[in-house]
């Protein structure tokens, strides 16, 4: 990693990319490989790569204390609180990344394509009367398909094709053989009639790695935004990474963004580039835009539609801890190995994928999640009950962690205009506005969650299992998306079909904010593929001209 303590030019950049997660990293790398002068700005500290908390969750190292914020930052985690408007402005710290690679430094490496049905989402939500789902995305699956293929090669994705998708002709690199645990789970699911396949993972499968979902990998097996894109962009294509760079606002004059205003270690920087790209995540990007008010943009930059921050989505995720007969109590390397999509969608409803989760988080992390879910729910007394039961629950959860094989369900979350990210009016420890979320689950969506759970209960008979309910916990925002949606109509979208902000000529957004629906699986590959599509547009070149990226990372 280059020395980032010195000064960098304040202007002359072809592109300033704010955020280094999958979207920003992928786009910036493509532009740098295309000959552009690219500056990456990231709120986290890239130097922490040498002294970070690696190999486990930050909660295993620190309790809730004054030191927690610093520990989270060293673990590549966001460390500033967000307020939950639905619970009296209760603060919580979302489980998202901050630092080189963004949330991809923490992700479970699942890089799965959206199904073609995800690009025409409205048809399967007839009972969601007030959803803002569009009939169709402004692009089709076929338009994104070549970029999906490039992204799979860029992130070195390994897996097998989904046998339930007859039109899937892609060729992925093969994964390693199934573990004994994976073989037992596959046999059970296939006997139940499921179309099981090896989930595509952006992973090198380094020998001895104990799997690194949720934390920084100590073995460098994870192919994240840093490894796949940021490092090659810096080392081979002359890009620059400015860390500890907190973007405060973006200023514009007429139809052009003129400056990116940042705070870096107490110094105000004004950066200028031909193109400005926001990729600070579905919470951070709308926060920057809403804070960028002016006479021309009184409600925030790019917000003439009033939709910046609105249509917040997350996935309804549950965990099923299964007890498979004949499987060792604790098999060290528990990769995320399998998936099936037999419940993905019906003629009248949308659910999503089911995939093996790998190793469960530590008992303390699960406990906190259950407690937060109780605090956020309508029966707040459950939080107090869980607190009292803590001495009994901790050893019980530790046994579950050691003995179980885990499946995760991902259920599509449709957008609603009043589910949103806002500015709270308070300031964070860094002096920037504190973000707040307003989010509630509609009865129609709660009914879909219940239907998914019924499908799973029937599937898993006669196994013993424990359902770890996560779907209703609105503070689980790992797949947050939708808060700057793209579309063809400036009245109903923030971005156009090329991800350029309506009303501005040089402002783009390429993180999960752009998505008008959440889909039924992990969004990482779709974010990467879309970033490559936008890069092709900006470079003025056909998609095939970006093939050189696959041999340059």
Coordinates of C-alpha atoms in Angstrom, one line a residue:
X1 CA 0.0 0.0 0.0
X2 CA 1.5 3.4 -0.9
X3 CA 2.1 6.1 1.6
X4 CA -1.0 8.2 2.0
X5 CA 0.2 10.7 4.5
X6 CA 1.5 13.2 1.9
X7 CA -0.5 15.7 -0.1
X8 CA -2.3 14.9 -3.3
X9 CA -3.3 17.2 -6.1
X10 CA -6.5 19.1 -5.4
X11 CA -7.6 19.2 -9.1
X12 CA -6.8 17.7 -12.5
X13 CA -8.6 14.4 -11.8
X14 CA -10.6 12.7 -14.6
X15 CA -12.7 11.0 -12.0
X16 CA -13.1 11.4 -8.2
X17 CA -14.7 8.2 -6.8
X18 CA -16.2 8.5 -3.3
X19 CA -16.2 5.1 -1.6
X20 CA -14.2 1.9 -2.3
X21 CA -16.8 -0.8 -2.0
X22 CA -17.8 -3.1 -4.9
X23 CA -19.3 -0.3 -7.0
X24 CA -16.7 2.4 -6.5
X25 CA -13.8 0.0 -6.7
X26 CA -15.0 -1.7 -9.8
X27 CA -15.8 1.5 -11.7
X28 CA -12.6 3.3 -10.6
X29 CA -10.4 0.3 -11.6
X30 CA -12.1 0.2 -15.1
X31 CA -11.6 4.0 -15.6
X32 CA -8.0 3.8 -14.4
X33 CA -7.3 0.9 -16.7
X34 CA -8.8 3.0 -19.5
X35 CA -6.2 5.7 -19.0
X36 CA -8.1 8.1 -16.7
X37 CA -6.6 9.8 -13.7
X38 CA -8.6 8.4 -10.8
X39 CA -8.7 9.5 -7.2
X40 CA -10.4 7.2 -4.7
X41 CA -11.7 8.9 -1.5
X42 CA -12.5 6.7 1.5
X43 CA -13.8 7.5 4.9
X44 CA -11.9 4.6 6.5
X45 CA -8.2 4.3 7.2
X46 CA -6.4 2.2 4.6
X47 CA -3.3 2.0 6.8
X48 CA -5.2 -0.2 9.3
X49 CA -4.6 -3.1 6.9
X50 CA -1.3 -3.7 8.8
X51 CA -2.8 -3.6 12.3
X52 CA -6.5 -4.4 11.9
X53 CA -8.5 -6.8 13.9
X54 CA -8.5 -9.8 11.6
X55 CA -9.8 -13.3 11.8
X56 CA -12.9 -12.7 13.9
X57 CA -15.7 -10.3 14.7
X58 CA -14.8 -7.1 16.5
X59 CA -17.3 -8.0 19.3
X60 CA -15.0 -10.8 20.3
X61 CA -12.3 -8.3 21.2
X62 CA -14.2 -5.4 22.8
X63 CA -17.3 -5.0 24.8
X64 CA -19.7 -2.0 24.5
X65 CA -17.4 0.7 25.7
X66 CA -15.8 4.0 24.8
X67 CA -13.2 2.1 22.9
X68 CA -15.7 0.3 20.7
X69 CA -15.7 2.9 18.0
X70 CA -11.9 2.7 17.5
X71 CA -12.0 -1.1 17.6
X72 CA -14.8 -1.2 15.0
X73 CA -12.8 1.1 12.7
X74 CA -9.7 -1.1 13.1
X75 CA -11.9 -4.1 12.1
X76 CA -13.0 -2.4 8.8
X77 CA -16.4 -1.7 10.2
X78 CA -18.5 1.5 10.2
X79 CA -18.2 3.1 13.7
X80 CA -20.7 6.0 13.7
X81 CA -24.2 5.5 15.0
X82 CA -27.3 5.8 12.9
X83 CA -30.6 6.7 14.5
X84 CA -33.7 4.5 14.3
X85 CA -36.6 6.9 13.9
X86 CA -39.2 4.1 14.5
X87 CA -37.7 3.4 18.0
X88 CA -37.5 6.9 19.4
X89 CA -34.2 7.8 17.7
X90 CA -32.4 4.9 19.3
X91 CA -28.8 4.9 18.0
X92 CA -27.3 1.8 16.5
X93 CA -24.1 1.0 14.5
X94 CA -25.0 -0.8 11.2
X95 CA -23.0 -3.8 10.2
X96 CA -21.4 -2.3 7.1
X97 CA -17.8 -1.7 6.1
X98 CA -15.6 1.4 6.3
X99 CA -12.1 1.3 4.8
X100 CA -10.4 0.1 1.6
X101 CA -12.9 -2.3 0.0
X102 CA -15.9 -1.0 1.9
X103 CA -18.4 -3.6 2.9
X104 CA -16.8 -6.1 0.5
X105 CA -14.0 -6.5 3.1
X106 CA -16.6 -8.1 5.4
X107 CA -19.0 -9.8 2.9
X108 CA -19.5 -13.5 2.6
X109 CA -18.1 -13.5 -1.0
X110 CA -21.4 -14.7 -2.6
X111 CA -21.4 -13.2 -6.1
X112 CA -24.6 -14.4 -7.6
X113 CA -26.5 -13.0 -10.7
X114 CA -30.0 -11.7 -10.3
X115 CA -32.6 -13.8 -12.0
X116 CA -34.3 -12.3 -15.1
X117 CA -37.5 -12.0 -13.1
X118 CA -35.8 -9.5 -10.9
X119 CA -35.7 -7.0 -13.8
X120 CA -39.5 -7.0 -14.1
X121 CA -40.3 -6.9 -10.4
X122 CA -43.8 -5.4 -10.1
X123 CA -45.7 -8.4 -11.5
X124 CA -45.0 -10.5 -8.4
X125 CA -46.0 -8.0 -5.8
X126 CA -49.7 -7.6 -6.6
X127 CA -50.6 -7.5 -2.9
X128 CA -48.1 -4.7 -2.0
X129 CA -50.6 -1.9 -2.8
X130 CA -48.4 1.1 -1.9
X131 CA -45.0 -0.2 -3.1
X132 CA -43.1 2.0 -5.5
X133 CA -41.8 -0.9 -7.5
X134 CA -41.5 -0.1 -11.2
X135 CA -42.8 -2.5 -13.8
X136 CA -39.3 -2.9 -15.2
X137 CA -35.8 -1.8 -14.6
X138 CA -34.5 0.7 -17.2
X139 CA -32.1 -2.0 -18.4
X140 CA -32.8 -5.7 -19.1
X141 CA -31.0 -8.7 -17.9
X142 CA -29.7 -9.3 -21.4
X143 CA -28.0 -5.8 -21.4
X144 CA -26.3 -6.6 -18.1
X145 CA -25.3 -10.2 -19.0
X146 CA -21.9 -9.5 -20.7
X147 CA -21.0 -7.3 -17.7
X148 CA -22.0 -10.1 -15.3
X149 CA -19.5 -12.3 -17.2
X150 CA -16.7 -9.8 -16.9
X151 CA -17.4 -9.2 -13.2
X152 CA -17.3 -12.9 -12.6
X153 CA -13.8 -13.1 -14.1
X154 CA -12.6 -9.9 -12.4
X155 CA -13.6 -11.2 -9.0
X156 CA -12.4 -14.7 -9.8
X157 CA -15.8 -16.3 -9.0
X158 CA -15.9 -20.0 -8.5
X159 CA -19.0 -22.1 -8.4
X160 CA -21.4 -24.1 -10.6
X161 CA -24.5 -23.2 -12.6
X162 CA -27.9 -23.3 -11.1
X163 CA -29.7 -26.3 -12.6
X164 CA -33.1 -24.7 -12.1
X165 CA -32.2 -21.9 -14.7
X166 CA -32.2 -23.7 -18.0
X167 CA -30.9 -20.6 -19.9
X168 CA -27.8 -20.4 -17.7
X169 CA -24.9 -21.2 -20.0
X170 CA -22.1 -19.4 -18.1
X171 CA -18.9 -21.2 -17.3
X172 CA -17.5 -20.5 -13.8
X173 CA -14.2 -21.7 -12.5
X174 CA -14.7 -24.9 -10.4
X175 CA -14.8 -24.8 -6.6
X176 CA -13.0 -27.2 -4.4
X177 CA -14.7 -30.5 -3.4
X178 CA -17.5 -30.3 -0.9
X179 CA -16.7 -30.8 2.7
X180 CA -18.3 -33.7 4.6
X181 CA -20.8 -31.3 6.1
X182 CA -21.6 -30.0 2.6
X183 CA -22.0 -33.5 1.2
X184 CA -24.5 -34.4 4.0
X185 CA -26.5 -31.2 3.4
X186 CA -26.5 -31.6 -0.4
X187 CA -27.7 -35.2 -0.1
X188 CA -30.5 -34.2 2.2
X189 CA -31.7 -31.3 0.0
X190 CA -31.5 -33.3 -3.2
X191 CA -33.5 -36.1 -1.6
X192 CA -36.1 -33.4 -1.0
X193 CA -36.2 -32.5 -4.6
X194 CA -34.2 -29.3 -4.5
X195 CA -32.0 -28.2 -7.4
X196 CA -28.8 -27.7 -5.4
X197 CA -25.6 -26.1 -6.8
X198 CA -22.4 -24.7 -5.6
X199 CA -22.9 -21.0 -4.8
X200 CA -20.6 -18.7 -6.8
X201 CA -18.0 -17.3 -4.4
X202 CA -15.3 -14.6 -5.0
X203 CA -12.8 -16.7 -3.0
X204 CA -9.3 -18.2 -3.5
X205 CA -10.1 -21.0 -1.0
X206 CA -6.8 -20.6 0.8
X207 CA -5.8 -23.7 2.7
X208 CA -6.5 -23.4 6.4
X209 CA -8.8 -20.4 6.2
X210 CA -11.7 -20.9 8.6
X211 CA -14.0 -18.8 6.5
X212 CA -14.3 -15.0 6.9
X213 CA -17.9 -13.9 6.5
X214 CA -18.5 -10.8 8.7
X215 CA -14.8 -9.9 9.4
X216 CA -11.5 -9.1 7.7
X217 CA -9.8 -12.2 6.3
X218 CA -6.5 -13.1 7.9
X219 CA -5.5 -15.4 5.0
X220 CA -6.3 -13.2 2.0
X221 CA -8.7 -15.7 0.5
X222 CA -11.4 -13.1 0.1
X223 CA -11.6 -11.4 -3.3
X224 CA -13.0 -8.0 -2.2
X225 CA -13.0 -4.6 -3.8
X226 CA -9.5 -3.9 -2.5
X227 CA -7.8 -7.1 -3.9
X228 CA -9.7 -7.2 -7.2
X229 CA -9.7 -3.5 -8.1
X230 CA -8.2 -0.9 -5.8
X231 CA -4.8 -2.4 -5.4
X232 CA -4.4 -3.1 -9.2
X233 CA -5.7 0.4 -10.0
X234 CA -3.0 2.0 -7.8
X235 CA -0.2 -0.4 -8.6
X236 CA -0.7 -0.8 -12.3
X237 CA -2.8 2.1 -13.5
X238 CA -1.6 5.1 -11.5
X239 CA -4.8 5.7 -9.4
X240 CA -4.5 7.3 -6.0
X241 CA -6.3 6.4 -2.8
X242 CA -7.0 9.2 -0.2
X243 CA -8.0 7.5 3.1
X244 CA -9.4 9.2 6.2
X245 CA -11.3 11.4 3.8
X246 CA -14.8 12.2 5.0
X247 CA -16.8 13.8 2.2
X248 CA -18.9 16.5 3.7
X249 CA -20.7 17.8 0.7
X250 CA -20.6 18.1 -3.1
X251 CA -21.0 21.5 -4.7
X252 CA -22.4 22.3 -8.1
X253 CA -22.9 25.3 -10.4
X254 CA -25.5 25.0 -13.1
X255 CA -25.5 21.5 -14.4
X256 CA -21.9 20.7 -13.3
X257 CA -20.5 19.4 -10.0
X258 CA -17.6 21.7 -9.3
X259 CA -16.0 20.5 -6.0
X260 CA -16.0 17.6 -3.5
X261 CA -15.6 19.1 -0.1
X262 CA -13.9 16.8 2.4
X263 CA -12.6 16.8 5.9
X264 CA -9.3 14.9 6.3
X265 CA -7.8 14.7 9.8
X266 CA -9.1 18.2 10.6
X267 CA -8.2 19.8 7.3
X268 CA -10.8 20.9 4.8
X269 CA -10.0 19.7 1.3
X270 CA -11.7 20.9 -1.9
X271 CA -11.2 18.4 -4.7
X272 CA -12.0 18.9 -8.3
X273 CA -12.5 16.4 -11.1
X274 CA -14.2 16.1 -14.5
X275 CA -16.5 13.3 -13.3
X276 CA -17.6 12.8 -9.7
X277 CA -18.8 9.3 -8.7
X278 CA -20.6 8.6 -5.4
X279 CA -20.3 5.1 -4.1
X280 CA -20.5 5.6 -0.4
X281 CA -23.3 3.0 0.1
X282 CA -27.0 3.1 0.3
X283 CA -26.8 5.1 3.5
X284 CA -23.7 7.3 2.9
X285 CA -24.5 8.4 -0.7
X286 CA -27.9 9.9 0.0
X287 CA -26.5 11.4 3.2
X288 CA -23.9 13.3 1.1
X289 CA -26.5 14.4 -1.4
X290 CA -29.0 15.6 1.3
X291 CA -26.2 17.5 3.0
X292 CA -25.3 19.2 -0.3
X293 CA -27.9 22.0 -0.3
X294 CA -27.7 25.3 -2.1
X295 CA -30.0 27.9 -3.6
X296 CA -30.3 25.8 -6.8
X297 CA -30.8 22.5 -4.8
X298 CA -32.6 23.5 -1.6
X299 CA -33.6 19.9 -0.8
X300 CA -30.2 18.4 -1.6
X301 CA -28.1 17.8 -4.7
X302 CA -29.9 15.7 -7.4
X303 CA -33.1 15.8 -5.4
X304 CA -35.6 17.6 -7.5
X305 CA -37.7 14.4 -7.5
X306 CA -37.6 14.4 -3.7
X307 CA -36.5 10.7 -3.8
X308 CA -33.0 11.0 -2.5
X309 CA -32.9 8.7 0.5
X310 CA -36.3 7.2 -0.1
X311 CA -37.2 3.7 -1.1
X312 CA -34.7 2.1 1.3
X313 CA -34.6 -1.6 1.0
X314 CA -32.9 -4.5 2.8
X315 CA -33.4 -8.2 2.5
X316 CA -35.5 -10.2 4.9
X317 CA -32.9 -12.7 6.1
X318 CA -33.4 -15.6 8.5
X319 CA -30.9 -18.3 9.6
X320 CA -31.8 -22.0 10.1
X321 CA -29.3 -23.9 12.4
X322 CA -29.7 -27.5 11.3
X323 CA -28.6 -30.6 13.2
X324 CA -27.6 -33.2 10.5
X325 CA -27.1 -36.7 11.7
X326 CA -23.6 -38.1 11.4
X327 CA -21.9 -34.8 11.0
X328 CA -19.0 -33.9 13.3
X329 CA -19.8 -31.5 16.1
X330 CA -17.3 -28.9 14.9
X331 CA -15.7 -29.1 11.5
X332 CA -13.1 -26.3 11.4
X333 CA -13.5 -25.0 7.8
X334 CA -17.2 -24.3 7.2
X335 CA -17.4 -22.6 3.8
X336 CA -20.6 -21.2 2.3
X337 CA -20.9 -24.0 -0.2
X338 CA -24.5 -24.6 -1.5
X339 CA -27.6 -22.8 -2.7
X340 CA -30.9 -23.6 -4.3
X341 CA -33.6 -21.4 -5.9
X342 CA -36.6 -23.6 -5.9
X343 CA -38.5 -21.1 -3.8
X344 CA -37.2 -18.0 -5.6
X345 CA -40.5 -16.9 -7.2
X346 CA -44.0 -18.1 -7.8
X347 CA -46.5 -16.8 -10.3
X348 CA -47.9 -14.4 -7.7
X349 CA -45.2 -13.9 -5.1
X350 CA -41.5 -13.3 -4.8
X351 CA -39.2 -14.8 -2.2
X352 CA -35.5 -15.4 -3.0
X353 CA -32.5 -17.7 -2.7
X354 CA -31.6 -20.2 0.1
X355 CA -27.9 -20.8 0.7
X356 CA -25.6 -22.4 3.2
X357 CA -24.3 -19.8 5.6
X358 CA -21.0 -21.3 6.6
X359 CA -19.9 -20.7 10.2
X360 CA -22.3 -19.0 12.5
X361 CA -21.2 -15.7 14.1
X362 CA -19.9 -16.1 17.7
X363 CA -22.6 -16.5 20.4
X364 CA -22.2 -13.0 21.6
X365 CA -22.8 -11.6 18.2
X366 CA -26.0 -13.7 17.8
X367 CA -27.1 -12.6 21.3
X368 CA -26.7 -8.9 20.4
X369 CA -28.7 -9.4 17.2
X370 CA -31.6 -11.1 19.1
X371 CA -31.5 -8.3 21.7
X372 CA -31.6 -5.6 19.0
X373 CA -34.4 -7.3 17.2
X374 CA -36.4 -7.3 20.4
X375 CA -35.7 -3.7 21.0
X376 CA -36.8 -2.8 17.5
X377 CA -39.9 -4.9 17.6
X378 CA -43.4 -4.1 18.8
X379 CA -42.9 -6.2 22.0
X380 CA -40.0 -4.2 23.6
X381 CA -40.4 -6.3 26.8
X382 CA -38.7 -9.1 25.0
X383 CA -35.4 -7.1 25.1
X384 CA -35.5 -7.0 28.9
X385 CA -36.3 -10.7 29.0
X386 CA -33.4 -11.6 26.8
X387 CA -31.1 -9.5 29.0
X388 CA -32.2 -11.3 32.1
X389 CA -31.7 -14.7 30.3
X390 CA -28.2 -13.8 29.1
X391 CA -26.3 -16.1 31.5
X392 CA -28.4 -19.1 30.2
X393 CA -28.5 -18.1 26.6
X394 CA -24.8 -17.6 26.1
X395 CA -23.8 -21.3 26.7
X396 CA -26.8 -22.5 24.7
X397 CA -25.9 -20.4 21.7
X398 CA -22.3 -21.5 21.9
X399 CA -23.5 -25.2 21.6
X400 CA -25.6 -24.2 18.6
X401 CA -22.6 -22.5 17.0
X402 CA -20.4 -25.6 17.5
X403 CA -22.9 -28.3 16.3
X404 CA -25.1 -26.8 13.6
X405 CA -25.1 -26.5 9.8
X406 CA -26.7 -23.3 8.8
X407 CA -28.9 -22.3 5.9
X408 CA -29.8 -18.6 5.2
X409 CA -32.9 -17.4 3.5
X410 CA -32.9 -14.2 1.5
X411 CA -36.4 -12.7 0.8
X412 CA -36.9 -9.8 -1.6
X413 CA -37.8 -6.5 0.1
X414 CA -39.9 -4.2 -2.1
X415 CA -39.5 -0.4 -1.9
X416 CA -41.8 2.1 -0.2
X417 CA -41.4 5.9 -0.4
X418 CA -41.6 6.4 3.4
X419 CA -38.8 3.8 4.1
X420 CA -35.9 6.1 3.9
X421 CA -32.5 7.5 5.0
X422 CA -32.6 11.1 6.3
X423 CA -30.4 13.6 8.1
X424 CA -31.1 13.6 11.8
X425 CA -30.1 17.1 12.6
X426 CA -27.5 15.9 15.0
X427 CA -23.8 15.7 14.4
X428 CA -21.5 12.6 14.6
X429 CA -18.2 12.6 16.5
X430 CA -16.5 13.6 13.2
X431 CA -18.7 16.7 12.9
X432 CA -20.8 15.4 10.0
X433 CA -24.6 15.0 10.1
X434 CA -25.8 11.9 11.8
X435 CA -27.9 9.7 9.6
X436 CA -31.3 8.3 10.5
X437 CA -33.5 5.6 9.1
X438 CA -37.3 5.3 8.9
X439 CA -38.3 1.8 8.1
X440 CA -41.3 -0.4 8.7
X441 CA -42.4 -3.8 7.3
X442 CA -45.9 -3.9 5.6
X443 CA -48.4 -6.6 6.5
X444 CA -48.2 -8.0 2.9
X445 CA -44.4 -8.4 3.3
X446 CA -44.8 -9.9 6.8
X447 CA -47.1 -12.5 5.2
X448 CA -44.4 -13.4 2.7
X449 CA -41.9 -13.8 5.4
X450 CA -44.3 -16.2 7.1
X451 CA -44.9 -18.1 3.9
X452 CA -41.1 -18.5 3.4
X453 CA -40.8 -19.8 7.0
X454 CA -43.6 -22.3 6.3
X455 CA -41.8 -23.5 3.2
X456 CA -38.6 -24.0 5.1
X457 CA -40.3 -25.8 8.0
X458 CA -41.9 -28.3 5.6
X459 CA -38.6 -28.7 3.7
X460 CA -36.5 -29.4 6.8
X461 CA -38.7 -32.2 8.2
X462 CA -37.7 -34.4 10.0
X463 CA -34.5 -32.6 10.9
X464 CA -34.2 -30.8 14.2
X465 CA -33.4 -27.1 13.6
X466 CA -33.5 -23.7 15.3
X467 CA -34.8 -20.7 13.5
X468 CA -32.8 -17.6 14.3
X469 CA -35.2 -14.8 13.3
X470 CA -33.5 -11.9 11.6
X471 CA -36.0 -10.8 8.9
X472 CA -37.8 -8.3 11.1
X473 CA -34.7 -6.6 12.5
X474 CA -34.6 -3.4 10.5
X475 CA -31.2 -2.6 11.8
X476 CA -29.6 -5.4 9.8
X477 CA -28.7 -3.3 6.8
X478 CA -25.9 -5.4 5.2
X479 CA -27.8 -5.5 1.8
X480 CA -29.2 -1.9 2.0
X481 CA -30.1 -0.5 -1.4
X482 CA -32.5 1.6 -3.4
X483 CA -32.0 5.1 -2.0
X484 CA -31.0 6.8 -5.3
X485 CA -32.8 4.6 -7.8
X486 CA -32.2 4.8 -11.5
X487 CA -35.0 5.1 -14.1
X488 CA -36.2 6.8 -17.3
X489 CA -38.4 9.4 -15.7
X490 CA -36.8 12.2 -13.6
X491 CA -40.0 12.6 -11.6
X492 CA -39.8 9.0 -10.3
X493 CA -36.0 8.4 -10.1
X494 CA -32.8 10.1 -9.0
X495 CA -30.5 8.7 -11.8
X496 CA -31.0 8.0 -15.5
X497 CA -30.4 4.7 -17.1
X498 CA -26.6 5.4 -17.3
X499 CA -26.5 6.1 -13.5
X500 CA -26.0 9.8 -14.1
X501 CA -27.9 12.2 -11.7
X502 CA -30.9 13.8 -13.4
X503 CA -30.2 17.5 -13.9
X504 CA -26.4 17.2 -13.7
X505 CA -23.9 16.4 -16.4
X506 CA -21.0 14.9 -14.4
X507 CA -22.4 13.2 -11.2
X508 CA -22.8 9.5 -11.1
X509 CA -23.9 6.9 -8.5
X510 CA -22.7 3.3 -8.7
X511 CA -23.3 1.7 -5.3
X512 CA -26.4 -0.3 -4.3
X513 CA -28.3 3.0 -4.1
X514 CA -29.1 2.7 -7.8
X515 CA -31.3 -0.4 -7.5
X516 CA -35.1 0.1 -8.0
X517 CA -35.7 -3.3 -6.4
X518 CA -33.7 -5.5 -4.1
X519 CA -33.8 -8.8 -6.0
X520 CA -33.8 -12.2 -4.4
X521 CA -30.1 -12.8 -3.8
X522 CA -26.8 -11.1 -2.8
X523 CA -26.4 -7.8 -4.7
X524 CA -22.6 -7.7 -5.0
X525 CA -22.2 -9.1 -8.5
X526 CA -25.1 -7.0 -9.8
X527 CA -23.4 -3.9 -8.3
X528 CA -20.1 -4.9 -10.0
X529 CA -21.6 -5.7 -13.3
X530 CA -23.5 -2.4 -13.4
X531 CA -20.3 -0.5 -12.5
X532 CA -18.6 -2.1 -15.5
X533 CA -21.6 -1.1 -17.6
X534 CA -21.3 2.5 -16.5
X535 CA -17.5 2.4 -17.1
X536 CA -18.1 1.3 -20.6
X537 CA -20.5 4.3 -21.1
X538 CA -18.0 6.8 -19.6
X539 CA -15.1 5.5 -21.6
X540 CA -17.2 5.6 -24.8
X541 CA -16.2 2.0 -25.6
X542 CA -18.2 -1.2 -26.1
X543 CA -18.2 -3.7 -23.3
X544 CA -15.8 -6.0 -25.1
X545 CA -13.1 -3.4 -24.9
X546 CA -13.0 -3.9 -21.1
X547 CA -11.9 -7.5 -21.4
X548 CA -8.3 -6.4 -20.6
X549 CA -9.5 -5.9 -17.0
X550 CA -9.8 -9.6 -16.5
X551 CA -6.1 -10.1 -17.1
X552 CA -5.0 -7.0 -15.2
X553 CA -6.2 -7.7 -11.7

